[in-house]
Coordinates of C-alpha atoms and ligand atoms in Angstrom, one line a residue:
M4 CA 25.0 33.9 12.7
N5 CA 23.0 31.3 15.3
I6 CA 19.9 29.7 14.0
D7 CA 20.0 26.9 11.6
I8 CA 16.9 26.0 10.0
L9 CA 15.6 22.7 9.7
L10 CA 12.6 21.6 6.7
G11 CA 10.4 19.5 4.8
L12 CA 11.3 19.7 0.7
Q13 CA 8.3 17.6 0.2
W14 CA 4.7 17.7 0.8
G15 CA 5.5 16.6 4.2
D16 CA 6.7 14.5 6.9
E17 CA 9.9 14.3 5.9
G18 CA 11.2 13.1 9.0
K19 CA 11.2 16.0 10.6
G20 CA 10.5 14.7 14.2
K21 CA 13.0 12.2 14.6
I22 CA 15.8 14.3 13.0
V23 CA 14.7 16.8 15.6
D24 CA 14.9 15.0 18.1
A25 CA 18.0 13.7 17.0
I26 CA 20.6 16.6 16.3
S27 CA 18.9 18.6 20.1
P28 CA 21.6 18.2 22.0
D29 CA 23.5 20.2 20.0
Y30 CA 21.7 23.8 19.9
D31 CA 20.2 25.4 23.1
I32 CA 17.0 26.2 21.6
I33 CA 14.2 24.4 19.6
A34 CA 11.6 27.2 18.3
R35 CA 8.2 26.3 16.5
F36 CA 8.2 28.7 13.4
Q37 CA 5.0 27.7 11.4
G38 CA 2.1 25.7 11.0
G39 CA -0.3 24.2 14.0
P40 CA -2.0 21.0 14.9
N41 CA -2.5 20.7 10.9
A42 CA 1.9 18.7 11.7
G43 CA 2.4 14.8 13.1
H44 CA 6.0 15.3 14.1
S45 CA 7.1 11.7 15.7
L46 CA 10.0 10.5 17.5
E47 CA 11.6 6.9 18.7
F48 CA 13.7 6.4 21.3
N49 CA 14.2 3.6 24.4
N50 CA 11.8 2.0 21.7
K51 CA 8.8 4.2 22.7
K52 CA 7.5 6.0 20.3
Y53 CA 6.4 10.1 20.8
V54 CA 3.5 11.6 17.9
L55 CA 3.9 15.8 18.1
H56 CA 1.2 18.3 16.6
L57 CA 2.1 21.3 18.0
I58 CA 5.1 21.1 20.1
P59 CA 7.9 21.6 19.5
S60 CA 10.1 18.1 18.7
G61 CA 12.9 19.1 21.2
I62 CA 11.3 19.2 23.9
F63 CA 12.5 14.8 25.7
H64 CA 15.9 16.6 25.9
S65 CA 15.5 18.2 29.2
D66 CA 18.3 20.8 28.7
K67 CA 16.7 22.1 26.3
L68 CA 14.1 24.8 25.8
N69 CA 11.4 24.9 23.5
I70 CA 9.3 27.7 22.0
I71 CA 6.1 28.1 20.3
G72 CA 6.6 30.9 17.6
N73 CA 4.3 33.6 16.8
G74 CA 4.7 31.8 12.8
V75 CA 2.2 29.0 15.2
V76 CA -1.3 28.5 15.2
I77 CA -1.7 27.5 18.0
D78 CA -5.6 24.8 19.1
P79 CA -5.7 25.2 22.8
A80 CA -7.3 22.1 23.3
V81 CA -4.9 19.7 21.5
F82 CA -1.9 22.0 23.3
K83 CA -4.0 20.6 27.0
T84 CA -3.7 16.2 25.6
E85 CA -0.1 16.3 23.6
I86 CA 0.3 17.7 27.4
E87 CA -0.6 15.0 29.5
N88 CA 1.1 12.4 27.5
L89 CA 4.5 13.3 26.9
G90 CA 5.3 12.1 30.7
P91 CA 6.8 14.6 32.4
S92 CA 4.5 16.3 34.8
V93 CA 3.5 19.6 34.1
E94 CA 5.5 21.6 36.7
E95 CA 8.8 19.8 34.6
L96 CA 7.1 21.2 30.9
S97 CA 6.7 24.5 31.8
E98 CA 10.0 25.0 33.2
R99 CA 11.5 24.7 29.1
L100 CA 7.7 24.9 26.7
I101 CA 7.5 28.6 26.3
I102 CA 4.5 30.0 23.9
S103 CA 4.5 33.6 21.9
A104 CA 2.3 36.1 23.3
R105 CA 1.7 36.5 19.4
A106 CA 1.4 32.8 18.4
N107 CA -2.5 33.1 17.1
L108 CA -5.6 31.1 18.5
I109 CA -7.6 27.7 16.6
L110 CA -10.7 29.1 18.5
P111 CA -13.9 26.0 17.9
G112 CA -15.1 28.1 15.1
H113 CA -12.2 28.2 13.0
R114 CA -12.2 24.1 13.2
I115 CA -16.3 24.4 12.3
L116 CA -15.2 26.0 9.0
D117 CA -12.3 24.0 8.0
A118 CA -15.2 21.6 8.1
A119 CA -17.0 23.6 6.2
Y120 CA -15.3 24.8 3.9
E121 CA -13.7 21.7 2.4
K122 CA -18.0 20.2 2.4
S123 CA -19.1 22.7 0.5
K124 CA -15.6 21.6 -1.9
G125 CA -16.8 18.7 -3.7
C126 CA -14.4 17.1 -5.4
L127 CA -12.6 19.8 -5.3
K128 CA -11.8 20.2 -1.6
I129 CA -8.0 20.4 -0.2
G130 CA -7.4 16.8 1.6
S131 CA -7.3 19.5 5.3
T132 CA -6.3 18.3 8.4
L133 CA -9.2 19.9 10.1
K134 CA -7.5 21.1 12.0
G135 CA -9.0 24.6 11.8
I136 CA -5.8 25.1 10.3
G137 CA -7.3 27.0 7.1
P138 CA -9.6 29.4 9.1
A139 CA -6.8 30.4 11.5
Y140 CA -4.2 31.6 9.2
T141 CA -7.7 33.4 7.4
D142 CA -8.4 35.7 10.6
K143 CA -4.9 36.3 11.8
I144 CA -4.1 37.6 7.9
A145 CA -7.3 39.6 8.7
R146 CA -6.7 41.3 12.2
N147 CA -9.4 38.9 12.9
G148 CA -7.3 36.9 14.9
L149 CA -7.4 35.7 18.9
R150 CA -3.5 36.0 20.4
A151 CA -2.4 33.5 23.2
G152 CA -1.2 36.5 25.4
E153 CA -4.3 37.3 25.2
I154 CA -5.9 34.9 27.2
L155 CA -5.1 36.0 30.7
R156 CA -7.0 39.1 29.9
E157 CA -10.5 39.9 32.5
D158 CA -12.6 40.1 29.5
F159 CA -11.4 37.1 27.6
R160 CA -14.6 35.7 27.7
D161 CA -15.7 38.0 25.9
L162 CA -13.5 38.6 23.4
Y163 CA -14.1 34.8 22.7
N164 CA -18.0 35.1 22.3
R165 CA -16.8 38.7 19.5
H166 CA -15.4 36.0 17.3
L167 CA -17.4 32.6 18.0
K168 CA -20.8 35.4 16.8
R169 CA -18.6 36.6 13.5
H170 CA -17.6 32.1 12.6
L171 CA -20.9 31.4 13.2
S172 CA -22.6 34.2 10.9
I173 CA -21.1 32.9 8.2
L174 CA -21.4 29.3 9.2
K175 CA -25.3 29.9 8.1
S176 CA -24.4 30.4 4.6
Y177 CA -22.8 27.3 4.7
D178 CA -25.8 23.6 5.0
F179 CA -23.5 22.9 7.7
N180 CA -24.1 20.6 11.0
F181 CA -22.1 20.7 14.1
D182 CA -22.0 20.1 17.7
L183 CA -19.8 23.5 19.4
K184 CA -20.6 22.4 22.9
E185 CA -18.1 19.1 21.5
Y186 CA -15.0 22.4 21.1
E187 CA -15.9 23.6 23.5
T188 CA -15.5 22.2 27.2
G189 CA -12.6 21.2 25.5
W190 CA -11.2 23.9 24.2
F191 CA -11.3 26.0 27.6
E192 CA -9.9 23.8 29.8
G193 CA -7.3 24.1 27.0
I194 CA -7.0 27.3 28.1
E195 CA -6.5 26.9 31.7
M196 CA -3.9 24.3 30.7
L197 CA -1.9 27.4 28.5
K198 CA -2.3 29.1 31.3
K199 CA 0.1 27.5 33.5
F200 CA 3.0 28.2 30.8
R201 CA 4.8 31.1 30.0
I202 CA 3.5 32.9 27.7
V203 CA 6.2 36.1 25.7
N204 CA 6.9 37.6 23.4
T205 CA 9.1 35.5 23.2
E206 CA 11.0 37.3 19.2
Y207 CA 13.2 39.1 22.5
L208 CA 13.7 36.3 24.0
I209 CA 15.0 34.5 21.2
N210 CA 17.0 37.3 19.4
E211 CA 18.2 37.6 23.3
M212 CA 19.5 34.0 23.5
V213 CA 21.1 34.1 20.5
S214 CA 23.5 37.5 21.5
G215 CA 24.2 35.0 24.3
G216 CA 25.8 32.5 21.5
K217 CA 23.5 30.6 22.8
K218 CA 22.0 28.2 19.5
V219 CA 18.5 28.4 18.2
L220 CA 17.0 25.4 15.8
A221 CA 14.3 26.2 13.8
E222 CA 11.8 23.4 13.2
G223 CA 9.5 23.5 10.2
A224 CA 5.7 22.2 9.8
Q225 CA 4.3 20.7 6.3
G226 CA 7.6 20.8 3.7
T227 CA 8.4 22.8 1.0
M228 CA 5.3 22.2 -1.6
L229 CA 2.1 22.9 1.2
D230 CA 4.4 26.0 0.9
V231 CA 0.9 28.2 0.8
D232 CA 3.4 31.3 -1.9
F233 CA 5.4 28.6 -3.3
G234 CA 3.7 24.4 -3.4
S235 CA 0.8 23.2 -5.9
Y236 CA -2.3 26.1 -4.8
P237 CA -4.7 25.7 -3.7
F238 CA -4.0 21.9 -2.1
V239 CA -1.5 23.4 0.0
T240 CA -1.7 24.6 3.6
S241 CA -2.2 27.9 4.9
S242 CA 1.9 29.2 5.9
N243 CA 5.1 29.4 4.8
T244 CA 7.2 26.6 5.7
I245 CA 10.2 27.6 3.6
S246 CA 13.1 29.3 5.0
A247 CA 11.2 32.9 5.3
G248 CA 8.5 31.2 7.5
A249 CA 11.3 31.3 10.2
C250 CA 12.0 34.4 10.2
T251 CA 8.3 36.4 10.1
G252 CA 7.6 33.0 12.6
L253 CA 9.9 33.3 15.2
G254 CA 10.7 36.9 14.9
I255 CA 14.7 36.9 13.9
S256 CA 16.7 39.0 10.8
P257 CA 17.9 36.7 8.3
K258 CA 21.4 37.6 8.6
S259 CA 20.8 35.9 11.6
I260 CA 20.5 32.4 9.6
N261 CA 23.3 30.3 9.6
E262 CA 22.7 26.8 8.0
V263 CA 19.4 25.5 6.5
F264 CA 18.8 21.8 6.7
G265 CA 16.5 20.4 4.2
I266 CA 14.7 16.7 4.8
F267 CA 13.9 14.7 2.2
K268 CA 12.2 11.3 1.8
A269 CA 14.5 9.0 -0.6
Y270 CA 11.7 8.1 -2.6
C271 CA 8.3 10.8 -2.0
T272 CA 5.0 10.1 -0.1
R273 CA 1.5 12.8 -0.4
V274 CA -1.4 13.4 1.8
G275 CA -4.2 14.6 0.7
S276 CA -5.9 15.6 -2.4
G277 CA -3.3 17.7 -5.6
P278 CA -0.9 17.1 -7.8
F279 CA 2.0 14.5 -7.5
P280 CA 3.8 13.4 -10.4
T281 CA 5.8 11.1 -9.8
E282 CA 2.5 9.2 -8.0
L283 CA 2.5 5.5 -8.1
N284 CA -1.3 4.3 -8.2
D285 CA 0.1 0.4 -8.8
D286 CA 1.9 -2.4 -6.7
T287 CA 5.0 -0.7 -6.5
G288 CA 3.6 2.0 -4.3
A289 CA 2.0 0.3 -2.4
L290 CA 5.3 -1.9 -1.5
L291 CA 6.3 1.2 -0.5
R292 CA 2.9 2.0 2.2
D293 CA 3.3 -1.3 3.1
I294 CA 7.2 -1.6 3.9
G295 CA 7.7 2.8 4.4
N296 CA 4.0 2.2 6.8
E297 CA 3.2 5.5 4.9
F298 CA 0.2 6.1 7.4
G299 CA -0.2 10.2 8.1
S300 CA 0.7 10.8 11.7
T301 CA -2.3 12.9 12.8
T302 CA -5.4 11.7 10.2
G303 CA -4.0 8.1 9.8
R304 CA -5.1 8.5 6.1
P305 CA -3.1 6.3 3.7
R306 CA -0.3 8.2 2.2
R307 CA 0.3 8.3 -1.3
C308 CA 3.7 7.5 -2.5
G309 CA 5.8 7.3 -6.3
W310 CA 9.2 7.8 -6.9
L311 CA 12.0 11.0 -6.0
D312 CA 11.0 13.9 -7.4
I313 CA 14.9 16.2 -8.7
P314 CA 12.6 19.3 -10.1
A315 CA 10.7 19.8 -6.7
L316 CA 13.7 18.6 -4.5
K317 CA 15.5 21.2 -7.1
Y318 CA 13.0 23.8 -6.9
A319 CA 12.3 23.7 -2.8
I320 CA 16.3 23.6 -2.2
M321 CA 16.1 26.8 -4.5
I322 CA 13.9 28.4 -2.4
N323 CA 15.2 27.5 0.9
G324 CA 19.0 28.2 -0.4
V325 CA 19.1 24.3 1.8
T326 CA 22.7 24.7 2.4
R327 CA 22.9 20.7 3.7
L328 CA 20.6 17.1 2.7
F329 CA 18.9 15.4 5.1
M330 CA 17.3 11.6 3.9
T331 CA 15.1 10.1 5.1
K332 CA 13.8 6.2 4.5
S333 CA 16.6 5.6 2.6
D334 CA 15.7 1.2 4.2
V335 CA 12.8 1.3 2.9
M336 CA 14.6 1.3 -0.5
S337 CA 15.9 -1.6 -0.1
G338 CA 14.6 -4.2 -1.3
F339 CA 14.3 -2.7 -5.0
T340 CA 16.1 -3.9 -8.1
T341 CA 15.9 -0.4 -10.1
I342 CA 15.2 2.6 -8.6
K343 CA 13.5 5.7 -10.4
V344 CA 14.2 8.8 -10.3
C345 CA 12.5 11.4 -11.8
T346 CA 15.0 13.9 -13.6
S347 CA 12.1 16.4 -15.6
Y348 CA 8.8 16.2 -16.3
L349 CA 6.7 16.4 -19.7
S350 CA 4.3 18.7 -19.7
E351 CA 2.1 18.8 -23.2
G352 CA 4.2 16.4 -25.0
R353 CA 6.8 19.1 -23.7
K354 CA 10.0 18.6 -21.6
C355 CA 10.7 21.1 -19.1
K356 CA 12.2 21.0 -16.3
E357 CA 10.2 23.9 -13.8
I358 CA 7.1 23.4 -11.4
P359 CA 4.5 24.3 -13.9
F360 CA 2.1 27.1 -11.5
N361 CA -1.0 25.7 -11.6
D362 CA -2.1 21.5 -11.2
L363 CA -1.1 21.1 -15.2
P364 CA -0.7 17.8 -15.6
V365 CA 3.2 17.1 -16.0
E366 CA 4.5 13.5 -16.6
P367 CA 8.0 12.4 -15.4
V368 CA 10.6 11.1 -17.2
Y369 CA 12.7 8.6 -14.9
T370 CA 16.2 7.8 -15.6
E371 CA 16.4 4.1 -14.0
L372 CA 19.9 3.4 -11.2
P373 CA 20.6 0.4 -9.7
G374 CA 18.7 -1.0 -6.1
W375 CA 20.1 -2.9 -3.7
E376 CA 19.0 -5.8 -1.0
E377 CA 20.9 -5.2 1.9
N378 CA 18.7 -4.4 5.7
I379 CA 20.4 -1.1 6.7
A380 CA 18.9 -0.6 9.6
G381 CA 21.8 -1.8 11.2
I382 CA 24.4 0.7 9.9
R383 CA 25.8 3.7 11.8
E384 CA 28.6 4.2 9.2
Y385 CA 28.6 6.0 5.7
D386 CA 30.9 3.7 4.5
N387 CA 29.2 0.5 5.2
L388 CA 25.8 1.6 3.9
P389 CA 25.7 -0.6 0.3
R390 CA 27.2 0.6 -2.8
N391 CA 24.4 1.1 -5.0
L392 CA 23.5 3.8 -2.6
K393 CA 25.5 5.4 -2.2
G394 CA 25.5 5.7 -6.1
Y395 CA 21.7 6.4 -5.7
I396 CA 23.0 9.5 -2.5
K397 CA 25.5 10.8 -5.3
Y398 CA 23.7 10.8 -8.4
I399 CA 20.9 13.1 -5.6
E400 CA 24.5 15.9 -5.1
D401 CA 24.9 16.0 -9.1
Q402 CA 21.5 16.5 -9.6
T403 CA 21.3 19.1 -6.8
G404 CA 24.9 20.4 -6.1
V405 CA 23.9 20.1 -2.4
P406 CA 25.5 17.3 0.5
V407 CA 23.9 15.0 2.0
T408 CA 25.5 14.6 4.9
M409 CA 23.1 13.0 7.1
I410 CA 21.2 9.8 6.1
S411 CA 18.1 8.3 8.3
V412 CA 17.7 4.4 8.3
G413 CA 15.1 3.4 10.7
P414 CA 12.8 5.8 13.1
D415 CA 15.1 5.5 16.4
R416 CA 17.3 8.2 17.5
E417 CA 19.8 5.9 17.2
E418 CA 19.1 5.3 13.9
T419 CA 21.1 8.5 12.2
I420 CA 24.4 8.3 10.0
I421 CA 25.8 11.8 11.0
R422 CA 28.2 11.9 7.8
K423 CA 29.3 15.4 8.3
P424 CA 28.5 16.5 12.2
L425 CA 26.6 19.7 12.5
Ligands
GDP527 P1 7.5 14.5 10.3 O1 6.4 14.5 10.0 O2 8.9 15.0 9.3 O3 7.9 14.8 10.8 O4 7.4 12.7 9.8 P2 6.5 12.3 10.5 O5 6.4 11.7 11.5 O6 4.9 12.7 10.0 O7 6.5 10.2 9.8 C1 8.0 10.1 9.1 C2 7.8 8.2 9.7 O8 8.5 7.4 9.6 C3 7.5 8.3 11.0 O9 6.9 7.4 11.4 C4 8.7 8.6 11.3 O10 8.6 7.4 12.6 C5 9.2 7.3 10.4 N1 11.3 7.1 10.1 C6 11.6 8.8 10.2 N2 12.8 8.2 9.6 C7 12.8 7.5 9.6 C8 13.8 6.6 8.9 O11 14.7 6.6 8.4 N3 13.1 4.6 7.8 C9 11.9 4.6 8.8 N4 11.8 2.9 8.0 N5 11.1 5.6 9.0 C10 11.7 6.7 9.7
IMO528 P1 4.2 17.5 9.3 O1 4.7 18.9 9.4 C1 1.8 15.8 6.1 C2 -1.4 18.4 4.5 C3 -3.0 18.1 4.3 C4 -4.0 18.9 3.3 C5 -2.9 19.9 3.4 C6 -4.1 21.7 3.7 O2 4.1 16.4 9.9 O3 5.0 17.3 7.8 P2 -4.3 21.8 6.8 O4 -4.7 21.2 7.4 O5 -3.0 22.6 6.7 O6 -5.5 22.7 6.2 O7 -4.3 21.4 5.3 O8 -1.2 19.9 4.2 N1 -0.6 18.8 5.3 C7 0.4 18.5 6.0 N2 0.6 16.2 5.5 N3 2.0 17.4 6.6 C8 2.0 17.3 7.5 O9 2.9 18.3 8.8 C9 1.0 18.3 7.1 N4 0.0 19.9 7.4 C10 -1.0 19.2 6.2 O10 -2.7 16.6 4.4 O11 -3.1 18.0 1.9
MG529 MG1 3.8 14.1 9.4

């Protein structure tokens, strides 16, 4: 029971990177279990901001082991850039970052296919980050993948060419221009960078360390509403972002899981296409985007903003078995006279509390709560928070039945209120 999971309960960008970094001192291993460079996890400390795409958010703690699990899809080119931008030397980083031999690689063909598929979808496009995620997971499931453990094989180049041939033949049926060389050069340089790291059966490593009493934090990417099974399909990512994904994405048993930390913003955002019942296409939405600096960490796209959606939050809590809630970006909500919270939906004129399985439009039913004026960024004690913010938190706890034990009041790792220690 030494593994805790931290994952997003909304449509991604809940602040996972910030919180994983802040709580890493409590763990020995930080392990990413799914997703790939579509993720953008930001963290800030000592007045510096970093955005991680593939590397777990515990990497800045020199005494922690970080693992990229088998459930992650790795683009070697992105990996190389990220390693080079971190600060510490490659030698130092290779001591504390280990990669699963079973993790599938994102190939140049996957990136091109991603763009070709999106273009062919026209106005029904998913709004993918175009990092090759969908095609890479498609090949994995179709048993056509190329895995990290393969890169040391002598015939690796032949293997690669075989995959490329297959991708090029699919691309022939799409009206899509591309420059393969542009991707290939960086990709092969990335392969050389990957070779400097230990690529092992991380499932043995994690299980052995857990048996020896070490503590693991499994770091999710994206969010529950982007899960391929339970999100707003087809406007989702291509992996299981939920707590079950940590078992398949790291090779751990459900019995080894202790707590599931569900992280949510005090409001909602979404980047890319798909249903978003509480979206605000008005000045309030624009204000949330401005104050919250809601622009994608990976693509820079403006995020769609809206009020907190309790039915979606409850759904995510149910699917993941969340034991504690962590609320982020509470500081962004300061200054609103009233705050709306969606408590149910109207579907074809009838009240419903369930998330429709398809993209049937639903209309949010709101409850209004009093806002607060105070700037809360400097507050570190729960008791010192404005009364109405505490009322907002209490309302969420009553609605969901799960305690909110951590409140983030700013992007810096220090700007965190711990109500109940881990
Ligand atoms: P992630 O993908 O879940 O790790 O989240 P992102 O890093 O993509 O987006 C969260 C953004 O909010 C980042 O720019 C963070 O630096 C920032 N952030 C995180 N927590 C807080 C908070 O409590 N308040 C404010 N104002 N910003 C925060
Ligand atoms: P983090 O880990 C927010 C969205 C994309 C698109 C859909 C599919 O930073 O929270 P994909 O590239 O996976 O094919 O895109 O999912 N998306 C994210 N949105 N945060 C993310 O990651 C996301 N990763 C993918 O915008 O709508
Ligand atoms: Mg993000």
